[in-house]
């Protein structure tokens, strides 16, 4: 079983920045793909970004590409999502996800599905 815990949400004005962190435990961190999805009222769960287990590949939703940066620190067993130029549409609960790489994993991640998910952290962007 993998446990993931998010931190770093909050309230920020449009154009500002926030950094979310996620700690994973329960399996060797280097064996896990790690990512983020977000959910807001009236919208389906949305894929945000994913980074591969080796850290060599990252994918971003078009809506955040160029503004968000996902990175991982294997020494600390954490991933960080640096969110810049935030917009009111970015307001959501952000969930960290973890999963074991397998054939077709990317398709699951792009649909916002990870085997292990955290409890979420609220990000609110005011206009």
GROMACS .gro file of N, CA, C and O in nm:
model
  508
    1UNK      N    1   0.085  -0.120   0.000
    1UNK     CA    2   0.000   0.000   0.000
    1UNK      C    3   0.088   0.124   0.000
    1UNK      O    4   0.190   0.128   0.067
    2UNK      N    5   0.046   0.222  -0.078
    2UNK     CA    6   0.121   0.346  -0.089
    2UNK      C    7   0.039   0.458  -0.025
    2UNK      O    8  -0.082   0.469  -0.049
    3UNK      N    9   0.103   0.535   0.058
    3UNK     CA   10   0.038   0.651   0.117
    3UNK      C   11   0.096   0.778   0.054
    3UNK      O   12   0.218   0.789   0.038
    4UNK      N   13   0.008   0.868   0.019
    4UNK     CA   14   0.052   0.997  -0.035
    4UNK      C   15  -0.016   1.108   0.044
    4UNK      O   16  -0.135   1.100   0.077
    5UNK      N   17   0.061   1.210   0.076
    5UNK     CA   18   0.011   1.322   0.156
    5UNK      C   19   0.052   1.452   0.089
    5UNK      O   20   0.171   1.474   0.066
    6UNK      N   21  -0.048   1.536   0.061
    6UNK     CA   22  -0.020   1.663  -0.004
    6UNK      C   23  -0.007   1.775   0.100
    6UNK      O   24  -0.062   1.767   0.209
    7UNK      N   25   0.061   1.880   0.058
    7UNK     CA   26   0.070   2.001   0.139
    7UNK      C   27   0.095   2.119   0.048
    7UNK      O   28   0.138   2.102  -0.067
    8UNK      N   29   0.068   2.239   0.099
    8UNK     CA   30   0.106   2.360   0.028
    8UNK      C   31  -0.005   2.437  -0.038
    8UNK      O   32   0.022   2.539  -0.102
    9UNK      N   33  -0.130   2.394  -0.025
    9UNK     CA   34  -0.238   2.471  -0.085
    9UNK      C   35  -0.261   2.602  -0.014
    9UNK      O   36  -0.197   2.631   0.088
   10UNK      N   37  -0.351   2.682  -0.067
   10UNK     CA   38  -0.383   2.808  -0.004
   10UNK      C   39  -0.456   2.902  -0.097
   10UNK      O   40  -0.504   2.861  -0.203
   11UNK      N   41  -0.460   3.027  -0.055
   11UNK     CA   42  -0.527   3.133  -0.130
   11UNK      C   43  -0.423   3.226  -0.191
   11UNK      O   44  -0.329   3.268  -0.123
   12UNK      N   45  -0.439   3.256  -0.318
   12UNK     CA   46  -0.345   3.343  -0.388
   12UNK      C   47  -0.420   3.427  -0.490
   12UNK      O   48  -0.525   3.385  -0.540
   13UNK      N   49  -0.367   3.544  -0.518
   13UNK     CA   50  -0.427   3.627  -0.621
   13UNK      C   51  -0.387   3.581  -0.760
   13UNK      O   52  -0.281   3.519  -0.779
   14UNK      N   53  -0.471   3.612  -0.856
   14UNK     CA   54  -0.440   3.578  -0.996
   14UNK      C   55  -0.304   3.637  -1.033
   14UNK      O   56  -0.271   3.750  -0.997
   15UNK      N   57  -0.226   3.556  -1.103
   15UNK     CA   58  -0.091   3.595  -1.140
   15UNK      C   59   0.015   3.553  -1.040
   15UNK      O   60   0.134   3.561  -1.069
   16UNK      N   61  -0.028   3.507  -0.924
   16UNK     CA   62   0.064   3.465  -0.820
   16UNK      C   63   0.110   3.322  -0.838
   16UNK      O   64   0.079   3.256  -0.938
   17UNK      N   65   0.186   3.274  -0.740
   17UNK     CA   66   0.244   3.140  -0.746
   17UNK      C   67   0.217   3.065  -0.616
   17UNK      O   68   0.203   3.125  -0.509
   18UNK      N   69   0.212   2.934  -0.628
   18UNK     CA   70   0.205   2.844  -0.514
   18UNK      C   71   0.287   2.721  -0.547
   18UNK      O   72   0.303   2.685  -0.665
   19UNK      N   73   0.335   2.657  -0.442
   19UNK     CA   74   0.410   2.533  -0.459
   19UNK      C   75   0.343   2.425  -0.376
   19UNK      O   76   0.330   2.439  -0.254
   20UNK      N   77   0.300   2.318  -0.442
   20UNK     CA   78   0.243   2.203  -0.374
   20UNK      C   79   0.349   2.095  -0.361
   20UNK      O   80   0.429   2.075  -0.452
   21UNK      N   81   0.344   2.024  -0.250
   21UNK     CA   82   0.434   1.913  -0.228
   21UNK      C   83   0.355   1.788  -0.198
   21UNK      O   84   0.242   1.794  -0.149
   22UNK      N   85   0.416   1.674  -0.228
   22UNK     CA   86   0.352   1.546  -0.202
   22UNK      C   87   0.458   1.448  -0.156
   22UNK      O   88   0.559   1.430  -0.224
   23UNK      N   89   0.433   1.387  -0.042
   23UNK     CA   90   0.523   1.285   0.010
   23UNK      C   91   0.460   1.148  -0.010
   23UNK      O   92   0.341   1.130   0.017
   24UNK      N   93   0.540   1.054  -0.054
   24UNK     CA   94   0.491   0.918  -0.078
   24UNK      C   95   0.569   0.820   0.009
   24UNK      O   96   0.690   0.835   0.028
   25UNK      N   97   0.500   0.720   0.060
   25UNK     CA   98   0.564   0.617   0.142
   25UNK      C   99   0.493   0.484   0.119
   25UNK      O  100   0.381   0.481   0.065
   26UNK      N  101   0.558   0.378   0.157
   26UNK     CA  102   0.498   0.247   0.145
   26UNK      C  103   0.557   0.161   0.036
   26UNK      O  104   0.541   0.040   0.038
   27UNK      N  105   0.620   0.224  -0.060
   27UNK     CA  106   0.693   0.152  -0.165
   27UNK      C  107   0.816   0.234  -0.200
   27UNK      O  108   0.825   0.353  -0.170
   28UNK      N  109   0.908   0.168  -0.265
   28UNK     CA  110   1.027   0.238  -0.310
   28UNK      C  111   0.986   0.354  -0.400
   28UNK      O  112   0.920   0.334  -0.502
   29UNK      N  113   1.026   0.475  -0.360
   29UNK     CA  114   0.979   0.594  -0.431
   29UNK      C  115   1.017   0.590  -0.578
   29UNK      O  116   0.940   0.630  -0.665
   30UNK      N  117   1.136   0.538  -0.605
   30UNK     CA  118   1.184   0.537  -0.744
   30UNK      C  119   1.104   0.443  -0.833
   30UNK      O  120   1.121   0.444  -0.954
   31UNK      N  121   1.018   0.361  -0.773
   31UNK     CA  122   0.938   0.269  -0.853
   31UNK      C  123   0.804   0.330  -0.894
   31UNK      O  124   0.727   0.267  -0.967
   32UNK      N  125   0.776   0.450  -0.849
   32UNK     CA  126   0.645   0.510  -0.866
   32UNK      C  127   0.642   0.624  -0.966
   32UNK      O  128   0.727   0.713  -0.962
   33UNK      N  129   0.543   0.619  -1.055
   33UNK     CA  130   0.506   0.739  -1.129
   33UNK      C  131   0.426   0.826  -1.031
   33UNK      O  132   0.346   0.776  -0.953
   34UNK      N  133   0.447   0.957  -1.040
   34UNK     CA  134   0.380   1.049  -0.948
   34UNK      C  135   0.313   1.160  -1.028
   34UNK      O  136   0.371   1.210  -1.127
   35UNK      N  137   0.194   1.201  -0.986
   35UNK     CA  138   0.127   1.305  -1.061
   35UNK      C  139   0.025   1.381  -0.978
   35UNK      O  140   0.010   1.356  -0.858
   36UNK      N  141  -0.042   1.472  -1.046
   36UNK     CA  142  -0.144   1.554  -0.982
   36UNK      C  143  -0.269   1.559  -1.071
   36UNK      O  144  -0.259   1.564  -1.193
   37UNK      N  145  -0.381   1.556  -1.004
   37UNK     CA  146  -0.509   1.580  -1.069
   37UNK      C  147  -0.581   1.685  -0.987
   37UNK      O  148  -0.545   1.712  -0.873
   38UNK      N  149  -0.684   1.745  -1.043
   38UNK     CA  150  -0.759   1.845  -0.968
   38UNK      C  151  -0.909   1.829  -0.994
   38UNK      O  152  -0.949   1.776  -1.098
   39UNK      N  153  -0.984   1.874  -0.899
   39UNK     CA  154  -1.128   1.860  -0.906
   39UNK      C  155  -1.193   1.986  -0.852
   39UNK      O  156  -1.152   2.039  -0.749
   40UNK      N  157  -1.292   2.035  -0.924
   40UNK     CA  158  -1.366   2.153  -0.879
   40UNK      C  159  -1.514   2.128  -0.904
   40UNK      O  160  -1.550   2.045  -0.989
   41UNK      N  161  -1.601   2.197  -0.830
   41UNK     CA  162  -1.745   2.173  -0.844
   41UNK      C  163  -1.793   2.192  -0.988
   41UNK      O  164  -1.757   2.289  -1.055
   42UNK      N  165  -1.871   2.098  -1.035
   42UNK     CA  166  -1.927   2.108  -1.168
   42UNK      C  167  -1.836   2.062  -1.280
   42UNK      O  168  -1.873   2.068  -1.397
   43UNK      N  169  -1.716   2.019  -1.243
   43UNK     CA  170  -1.621   1.975  -1.345
   43UNK      C  171  -1.576   1.833  -1.316
   43UNK      O  172  -1.567   1.792  -1.200
   44UNK      N  173  -1.545   1.760  -1.421
   44UNK     CA  174  -1.488   1.627  -1.404
   44UNK      C  175  -1.346   1.641  -1.349
   44UNK      O  176  -1.281   1.744  -1.365
   45UNK      N  177  -1.301   1.534  -1.285
   45UNK     CA  178  -1.163   1.532  -1.239
   45UNK      C  179  -1.072   1.554  -1.360
   45UNK      O  180  -1.089   1.493  -1.465
   46UNK      N  181  -0.972   1.638  -1.342
   46UNK     CA  182  -0.887   1.678  -1.453
   46UNK      C  183  -0.741   1.643  -1.426
   46UNK      O  184  -0.688   1.676  -1.319
   47UNK      N  185  -0.679   1.580  -1.521
   47UNK     CA  186  -0.535   1.554  -1.514
   47UNK      C  187  -0.459   1.686  -1.517
   47UNK      O  188  -0.494   1.776  -1.594
   48UNK      N  189  -0.355   1.697  -1.436
   48UNK     CA  190  -0.274   1.817  -1.434
   48UNK      C  191  -0.133   1.788  -1.487
   48UNK      O  192  -0.087   1.851  -1.582
   49UNK      N  193  -0.064   1.691  -1.425
   49UNK     CA  194   0.073   1.662  -1.466
   49UNK      C  195   0.114   1.527  -1.407
   49UNK      O  196   0.059   1.482  -1.306
   50UNK      N  197   0.211   1.465  -1.471
   50UNK     CA  198   0.267   1.340  -1.420
   50UNK      C  199   0.416   1.338  -1.453
   50UNK      O  200   0.459   1.391  -1.555
   51UNK      N  201   0.492   1.277  -1.363
   51UNK     CA  202   0.634   1.259  -1.385
   51UNK      C  203   0.666   1.111  -1.369
   51UNK      O  204   0.615   1.045  -1.276
   52UNK      N  205   0.746   1.058  -1.461
   52UNK     CA  206   0.777   0.917  -1.458
   52UNK      C  207   0.865   0.878  -1.340
   52UNK      O  208   0.926   0.963  -1.274
   53UNK      N  209   0.872   0.749  -1.315
   53UNK     CA  210   0.943   0.699  -1.198
   53UNK      C  211   1.091   0.736  -1.199
   53UNK      O  212   1.151   0.755  -1.093
   54UNK      N  213   1.148   0.749  -1.318
   54UNK     CA  214   1.290   0.785  -1.327
   54UNK      C  215   1.310   0.936  -1.328
   54UNK      O  216   1.423   0.983  -1.320
   55UNK      N  217   1.204   1.010  -1.343
   55UNK     CA  218   1.214   1.155  -1.351
   55UNK      C  219   1.250   1.208  -1.488
   55UNK      O  220   1.265   1.329  -1.506
   56UNK      N  221   1.263   1.119  -1.586
   56UNK     CA  222   1.309   1.161  -1.718
   56UNK      C  223   1.196   1.209  -1.807
   56UNK      O  224   1.222   1.271  -1.911
   57UNK      N  225   1.073   1.179  -1.773
   57UNK     CA  226   0.960   1.221  -1.856
   57UNK      C  227   0.854   1.289  -1.771
   57UNK      O  228   0.826   1.247  -1.659
   58UNK      N  229   0.799   1.394  -1.826
   58UNK     CA  230   0.687   1.463  -1.764
   58UNK      C  231   0.582   1.493  -1.870
   58UNK      O  232   0.616   1.515  -1.988
   59UNK      N  233   0.457   1.493  -1.829
   59UNK     CA  234   0.348   1.532  -1.917
   59UNK      C  235   0.261   1.633  -1.843
   59UNK      O  236   0.241   1.621  -1.722
   60UNK      N  237   0.212   1.729  -1.918
   60UNK     CA  238   0.129   1.834  -1.860
   60UNK      C  239  -0.001   1.847  -1.939
   60UNK      O  240  -0.003   1.831  -2.061
   61UNK      N  241  -0.106   1.883  -1.867
   61UNK     CA  242  -0.229   1.921  -1.935
   61UNK      C  243  -0.203   2.050  -2.013
   61UNK      O  244  -0.124   2.135  -1.970
   62UNK      N  245  -0.269   2.063  -2.125
   62UNK     CA  246  -0.251   2.184  -2.206
   62UNK      C  247  -0.285   2.310  -2.127
   62UNK      O  248  -0.224   2.415  -2.147
   63UNK      N  249  -0.380   2.296  -2.035
   63UNK     CA  250  -0.426   2.413  -1.958
   63UNK      C  251  -0.319   2.467  -1.862
   63UNK      O  252  -0.331   2.581  -1.816
   64UNK      N  253  -0.218   2.386  -1.831
   64UNK     CA  254  -0.117   2.431  -1.734
   64UNK      C  255   0.023   2.434  -1.796
   64UNK      O  256   0.117   2.481  -1.731
   65UNK      N  257   0.035   2.386  -1.917
   65UNK     CA  258   0.166   2.379  -1.981
   65UNK      C  259   0.227   2.519  -1.990
   65UNK      O  260   0.160   2.615  -2.029
   66UNK      N  261   0.353   2.529  -1.952
   66UNK     CA  262   0.420   2.658  -1.954
   66UNK      C  263   0.405   2.738  -1.827
   66UNK      O  264   0.475   2.837  -1.807
   67UNK      N  265   0.314   2.695  -1.741
   67UNK     CA  266   0.292   2.766  -1.613
   67UNK      C  267   0.328   2.680  -1.493
   67UNK      O  268   0.373   2.731  -1.391
   68UNK      N  269   0.303   2.550  -1.501
   68UNK     CA  270   0.329   2.458  -1.391
   68UNK      C  271   0.453   2.376  -1.422
   68UNK      O  272   0.478   2.339  -1.538
   69UNK      N  273   0.529   2.347  -1.317
   69UNK     CA  274   0.648   2.264  -1.330
   69UNK      C  275   0.644   2.154  -1.224
   69UNK      O  276   0.632   2.184  -1.105
   70UNK      N  277   0.653   2.030  -1.269
   70UNK     CA  278   0.652   1.915  -1.178
   70UNK      C  279   0.792   1.858  -1.168
   70UNK      O  280   0.857   1.835  -1.270
   71UNK      N  281   0.836   1.835  -1.045
   71UNK     CA  282   0.969   1.779  -1.025
   71UNK      C  283   0.963   1.678  -0.911
   71UNK      O  284   0.867   1.676  -0.833
   72UNK      N  285   1.066   1.594  -0.902
   72UNK     CA  286   1.071   1.495  -0.795
   72UNK      C  287   1.208   1.495  -0.731
   72UNK      O  288   1.309   1.522  -0.798
   73UNK      N  289   1.207   1.465  -0.603
   73UNK     CA  290   1.330   1.458  -0.524
   73UNK      C  291   1.334   1.320  -0.459
   73UNK      O  292   1.266   1.295  -0.360
   74UNK      N  293   1.413   1.231  -0.517
   74UNK     CA  294   1.417   1.094  -0.467
   74UNK      C  295   1.482   1.084  -0.329
   74UNK      O  296   1.456   0.991  -0.255
   75UNK      N  297   1.566   1.180  -0.295
   75UNK     CA  298   1.630   1.178  -0.163
   75UNK      C  299   1.527   1.205  -0.053
   75UNK      O  300   1.540   1.157   0.059
   76UNK      N  301   1.424   1.282  -0.087
   76UNK     CA  302   1.321   1.318   0.011
   76UNK      C  303   1.189   1.244  -0.011
   76UNK      O  304   1.094   1.265   0.063
   77UNK      N  305   1.184   1.161  -0.117
   77UNK     CA  306   1.060   1.089  -0.151
   77UNK      C  307   0.943   1.184  -0.170
   77UNK      O  308   0.831   1.159  -0.122
   78UNK      N  309   0.969   1.293  -0.238
   78UNK     CA  310   0.864   1.392  -0.259
   78UNK      C  311   0.860   1.438  -0.405
   78UNK      O  312   0.958   1.426  -0.479
   79UNK      N  313   0.745   1.486  -0.444
   79UNK     CA  314   0.732   1.558  -0.570
   79UNK      C  315   0.677   1.696  -0.538
   79UNK      O  316   0.606   1.714  -0.439
   80UNK      N  317   0.711   1.790  -0.624
   80UNK     CA  318   0.666   1.928  -0.605
   80UNK      C  319   0.603   1.979  -0.733
   80UNK      O  320   0.654   1.952  -0.842
   81UNK      N  321   0.496   2.051  -0.717
   81UNK     CA  322   0.429   2.113  -0.831
   81UNK      C  323   0.438   2.264  -0.811
   81UNK      O  324   0.371   2.321  -0.725
   82UNK      N  325   0.525   2.327  -0.888
   82UNK     CA  326   0.539   2.472  -0.884
   82UNK      C  327   0.436   2.531  -0.980
   82UNK      O  328   0.440   2.503  -1.100
   83UNK      N  329   0.347   2.611  -0.926
   83UNK     CA  330   0.238   2.668  -1.006
   83UNK      C  331   0.258   2.819  -1.016
   83UNK      O  332   0.255   2.890  -0.915
   84UNK      N  333   0.279   2.865  -1.137
   84UNK     CA  334   0.304   3.007  -1.162
   84UNK      C  335   0.192   3.066  -1.246
   84UNK      O  336   0.117   2.993  -1.312
   85UNK      N  337   0.183   3.199  -1.243
   85UNK     CA  338   0.082   3.270  -1.322
   85UNK      C  339  -0.056   3.206  -1.304
   85UNK      O  340  -0.125   3.171  -1.400
   86UNK      N  341  -0.093   3.188  -1.179
   86UNK     CA  342  -0.219   3.120  -1.149
   86UNK      C  343  -0.339   3.202  -1.195
   86UNK      O  344  -0.337   3.326  -1.191
   87UNK      N  345  -0.441   3.131  -1.237
   87UNK     CA  346  -0.563   3.192  -1.287
   87UNK      C  347  -0.681   3.144  -1.204
   87UNK      O  348  -0.676   3.037  -1.144
   88UNK      N  349  -0.789   3.221  -1.202
   88UNK     CA  350  -0.906   3.176  -1.125
   88UNK      C  351  -0.953   3.036  -1.166
   88UNK      O  352  -1.002   2.960  -1.081
   89UNK      N  353  -0.938   3.001  -1.293
   89UNK     CA  354  -0.977   2.867  -1.340
   89UNK      C  355  -0.893   2.756  -1.279
   89UNK      O  356  -0.929   2.638  -1.291
   90UNK      N  357  -0.783   2.791  -1.217
   90UNK     CA  358  -0.699   2.690  -1.151
   90UNK      C  359  -0.753   2.655  -1.013
   90UNK      O  360  -0.702   2.563  -0.948
   91UNK      N  361  -0.853   2.727  -0.967
   91UNK     CA  362  -0.912   2.698  -0.836
   91UNK      C  363  -0.970   2.557  -0.834
   91UNK      O  364  -1.051   2.522  -0.920
   92UNK      N  365  -0.925   2.477  -0.739
   92UNK     CA  366  -0.967   2.336  -0.732
   92UNK      C  367  -0.905   2.272  -0.609
   92UNK      O  368  -0.817   2.330  -0.544
   93UNK      N  369  -0.951   2.152  -0.580
   93UNK     CA  370  -0.880   2.067  -0.486
   93UNK      C  371  -0.780   1.986  -0.567
   93UNK      O  372  -0.817   1.922  -0.667
   94UNK      N  373  -0.655   1.993  -0.527
   94UNK     CA  374  -0.548   1.924  -0.598
   94UNK      C  375  -0.512   1.796  -0.523
   94UNK      O  376  -0.486   1.798  -0.402
   95UNK      N  377  -0.512   1.686  -0.597
   95UNK     CA  378  -0.482   1.556  -0.541
   95UNK      C  379  -0.352   1.503  -0.599
   95UNK      O  380  -0.332   1.506  -0.721
   96UNK      N  381  -0.269   1.452  -0.511
   96UNK     CA  382  -0.148   1.385  -0.555
   96UNK      C  383  -0.179   1.238  -0.580
   96UNK      O  384  -0.255   1.177  -0.504
   97UNK      N  385  -0.121   1.184  -0.683
   97UNK     CA  386  -0.143   1.044  -0.715
   97UNK      C  387  -0.011   0.971  -0.735
   97UNK      O  388   0.089   1.031  -0.773
   98UNK      N  389  -0.015   0.842  -0.710
   98UNK     CA  390   0.102   0.756  -0.730
   98UNK      C  391   0.056   0.626  -0.793
   98UNK      O  392  -0.056   0.579  -0.768
   99UNK      N  393   0.143   0.570  -0.873
   99UNK     CA  394   0.108   0.443  -0.938
   99UNK      C  395   0.234   0.376  -0.985
   99UNK      O  396   0.338   0.440  -1.004
  100UNK      N  397   0.224   0.245  -1.006
  100UNK     CA  398   0.335   0.169  -1.061
  100UNK      C  399   0.330   0.175  -1.213
  100UNK      O  400   0.222   0.154  -1.271
  101UNK      N  401   0.439   0.201  -1.276
  101UNK     CA  402   0.440   0.206  -1.423
  101UNK      C  403   0.399   0.073  -1.483
  101UNK      O  404   0.438  -0.033  -1.434
  102UNK      N  405   0.321   0.078  -1.588
  102UNK     CA  406   0.280  -0.042  -1.659
  102UNK      C  407   0.241   0.000  -1.800
  102UNK      O  408   0.224   0.120  -1.827
  103UNK      N  409   0.222  -0.097  -1.887
  103UNK     CA  410   0.181  -0.066  -2.023
  103UNK      C  411   0.047   0.007  -2.022
  103UNK      O  412  -0.047  -0.036  -1.956
  104UNK      N  413   0.042   0.119  -2.092
  104UNK     CA  414  -0.082   0.193  -2.099
  104UNK      C  415  -0.107   0.287  -1.983
  104UNK      O  416  -0.214   0.347  -1.974
  105UNK      N  417  -0.007   0.304  -1.895
  105UNK     CA  418  -0.026   0.388  -1.777
  105UNK      C  419  -0.067   0.530  -1.814
  105UNK      O  420  -0.154   0.590  -1.750
  106UNK      N  421  -0.004   0.583  -1.916
  106UNK     CA  422  -0.028   0.722  -1.953
  106UNK      C  423  -0.177   0.746  -1.979
  106UNK      O  424  -0.232   0.850  -1.940
  107UNK      N  425  -0.243   0.651  -2.043
  107UNK     CA  426  -0.385   0.668  -2.071
  107UNK      C  427  -0.466   0.682  -1.944
  107UNK      O  428  -0.562   0.759  -1.936
  108UNK      N  429  -0.429   0.606  -1.842
  108UNK     CA  430  -0.499   0.617  -1.713
  108UNK      C  431  -0.473   0.754  -1.651
  108UNK      O  432  -0.564   0.820  -1.600
  109UNK      N  433  -0.347   0.794  -1.651
  109UNK     CA  434  -0.312   0.920  -1.587
  109UNK      C  435  -0.383   1.037  -1.655
  109UNK      O  436  -0.431   1.128  -1.587
  110UNK      N  437  -0.389   1.035  -1.786
  110UNK     CA  438  -0.452   1.145  -1.859
  110UNK      C  439  -0.602   1.154  -1.829
  110UNK      O  440  -0.664   1.258  -1.851
  111UNK      N  441  -0.658   1.044  -1.780
  111UNK     CA  442  -0.798   1.046  -1.737
  111UNK      C  443  -0.810   1.076  -1.588
  111UNK      O  444  -0.917   1.065  -1.531
  112UNK      N  445  -0.697   1.114  -1.528
  112UNK     CA  446  -0.699   1.151  -1.387
  112UNK      C  447  -0.703   1.034  -1.291
  112UNK      O  448  -0.749   1.048  -1.178
  113UNK      N  449  -0.656   0.920  -1.335
  113UNK     CA  450  -0.664   0.799  -1.253
  113UNK      C  451  -0.526   0.752  -1.210
  113UNK      O  452  -0.440   0.725  -1.294
  114UNK      N  453  -0.508   0.744  -1.081
  114UNK     CA  454  -0.389   0.686  -1.020
  114UNK      C  455  -0.438   0.585  -0.917
  114UNK      O  456  -0.542   0.604  -0.854
  115UNK      N  457  -0.358   0.480  -0.898
  115UNK     CA  458  -0.399   0.375  -0.804
  115UNK      C  459  -0.406   0.426  -0.661
  115UNK      O  460  -0.490   0.382  -0.583
  116UNK      N  461  -0.319   0.518  -0.627
  116UNK     CA  462  -0.312   0.570  -0.490
  116UNK      C  463  -0.325   0.721  -0.495
  116UNK      O  464  -0.255   0.788  -0.572
  117UNK      N  465  -0.416   0.773  -0.415
  117UNK     CA  466  -0.443   0.917  -0.415
  117UNK      C  467  -0.440   0.971  -0.273
  117UNK      O  468  -0.475   0.901  -0.177
  118UNK      N  469  -0.400   1.097  -0.259
  118UNK     CA  470  -0.403   1.163  -0.130
  118UNK      C  471  -0.541   1.222  -0.101
  118UNK      O  472  -0.635   1.204  -0.178
  119UNK      N  473  -0.548   1.293   0.008
  119UNK     CA  474  -0.675   1.352   0.053
  119UNK      C  475  -0.705   1.484  -0.015
  119UNK      O  476  -0.819   1.532  -0.011
  120UNK      N  477  -0.605   1.543  -0.074
  120UNK     CA  478  -0.627   1.667  -0.148
  120UNK      C  479  -0.591   1.791  -0.069
  120UNK      O  480  -0.594   1.791   0.054
  121UNK      N  481  -0.558   1.896  -0.141
  121UNK     CA  482  -0.530   2.026  -0.081
  121UNK      C  483  -0.596   2.134  -0.166
  121UNK      O  484  -0.589   2.129  -0.288
  122UNK      N  485  -0.660   2.229  -0.099
  122UNK     CA  486  -0.737   2.331  -0.169
  122UNK      C  487  -0.646   2.441  -0.221
  122UNK      O  488  -0.561   2.494  -0.147
  123UNK      N  489  -0.667   2.476  -0.346
  123UNK     CA  490  -0.601   2.592  -0.406
  123UNK      C  491  -0.711   2.687  -0.453
  123UNK      O  492  -0.798   2.647  -0.530
  124UNK      N  493  -0.706   2.810  -0.406
  124UNK     CA  494  -0.804   2.909  -0.444
  124UNK      C  495  -0.733   3.030  -0.503
  124UNK      O  496  -0.643   3.086  -0.439
  125UNK      N  497  -0.773   3.066  -0.624
  125UNK     CA  498  -0.711   3.180  -0.693
  125UNK      C  499  -0.817   3.288  -0.708
  125UNK      O  500  -0.919   3.267  -0.774
  126UNK      N  501  -0.793   3.401  -0.648
  126UNK     CA  502  -0.889   3.511  -0.655
  126UNK      C  503  -0.856   3.604  -0.771
  126UNK      O  504  -0.739   3.622  -0.806
  127UNK      N  505  -0.960   3.661  -0.828
  127UNK     CA  506  -0.940   3.750  -0.943
  127UNK      C  507  -0.917   3.894  -0.899
  127UNK      O  508  -0.932   3.929  -0.785
   0.00000   0.00000   0.00000
